[in-house]
mmCIF file of C-alpha atoms in Angstrom:
data_model
loop_
_atom_site.group_PDB
_atom_site.id
_atom_site.type_symbol
_atom_site.label_atom_id
_atom_site.label_comp_id
_atom_site.label_asym_id
_atom_site.label_seq_id
_atom_site.Cartn_x
_atom_site.Cartn_y
_atom_site.Cartn_z
ATOM 1 C CA MET A 1 55.553 -37.434 3.172
ATOM 2 C CA THR A 2 52.874 -37.511 5.797
ATOM 3 C CA ASN A 3 52.108 -34.658 8.246
ATOM 4 C CA PHE A 4 53.928 -36.560 10.882
ATOM 5 C CA GLY A 5 57.005 -36.759 8.709
ATOM 6 C CA TYR A 6 57.014 -33.048 8.220
ATOM 7 C CA TYR A 7 56.692 -32.460 11.992
ATOM 8 C CA VAL A 8 59.567 -34.680 12.661
ATOM 9 C CA ALA A 9 61.786 -33.120 10.039
ATOM 10 C CA GLY A 10 60.875 -29.606 11.375
ATOM 11 C CA LEU A 11 61.577 -30.723 14.895
ATOM 12 C CA ILE A 12 64.991 -32.058 13.978
ATOM 13 C CA LEU A 13 65.806 -28.967 12.124
ATOM 14 C CA LEU A 14 64.992 -26.791 15.084
ATOM 15 C CA ILE A 15 66.964 -28.988 17.439
ATOM 16 C CA ILE A 16 70.067 -28.899 15.232
ATOM 17 C CA ALA A 17 69.758 -25.104 14.655
ATOM 18 C CA PHE A 18 69.264 -24.541 18.359
ATOM 19 C CA LEU A 19 72.455 -26.626 19.298
ATOM 20 C CA VAL A 20 74.528 -24.892 16.651
ATOM 21 C CA MET A 21 73.391 -21.436 17.730
ATOM 22 C CA LYS A 22 73.881 -22.330 21.490
ATOM 23 C CA LYS A 23 77.672 -23.088 20.759
ATOM 24 C CA VAL A 24 78.258 -20.131 18.367
ATOM 25 C CA ALA A 25 76.050 -17.032 18.790
ATOM 26 C CA SER A 26 74.773 -14.501 21.192
ATOM 27 C CA CYS A 27 71.223 -14.257 22.329
ATOM 28 C CA MET A 28 70.040 -11.644 19.770
ATOM 29 C CA VAL A 29 71.385 -13.824 16.873
ATOM 30 C CA LYS A 30 69.708 -16.957 18.338
ATOM 31 C CA THR A 31 66.384 -15.072 18.417
ATOM 32 C CA ILE A 32 66.710 -13.903 14.803
ATOM 33 C CA VAL A 33 67.691 -17.295 13.541
ATOM 34 C CA THR A 34 64.863 -18.951 15.429
ATOM 35 C CA ILE A 35 62.269 -16.558 13.953
ATOM 36 C CA ILE A 36 63.693 -17.204 10.389
ATOM 37 C CA LEU A 37 63.397 -21.021 10.911
ATOM 38 C CA VAL A 38 59.795 -20.702 12.159
ATOM 39 C CA ILE A 39 58.954 -18.597 9.093
ATOM 40 C CA ILE A 40 60.545 -21.186 6.808
ATOM 41 C CA LEU A 41 58.656 -24.004 8.485
ATOM 42 C CA VAL A 42 55.326 -22.136 8.358
ATOM 43 C CA ALA A 43 55.828 -21.382 4.629
ATOM 44 C CA ALA A 44 56.677 -24.956 3.872
ATOM 45 C CA TYR A 45 53.584 -26.122 5.754
ATOM 46 C CA TYR A 46 51.325 -23.745 3.795
ATOM 47 C CA MET A 47 52.955 -24.629 0.425
ATOM 48 C CA TYR A 48 52.347 -28.350 0.923
ATOM 49 C CA PHE A 49 49.104 -28.431 2.855
ATOM 50 C CA ARG A 50 47.010 -25.543 1.514
#
């Protein structure tokens, strides 16, 4: 997969997670889930492109 493919996949993951959290959770839970997703995306980026 190219860099662009990873960016698109990450963006889609963030959009889906945001929509689910918007419907289900409070503000604090949304913040925690967003931080976890960002950490996962950064870790995946460094694993594949380091």
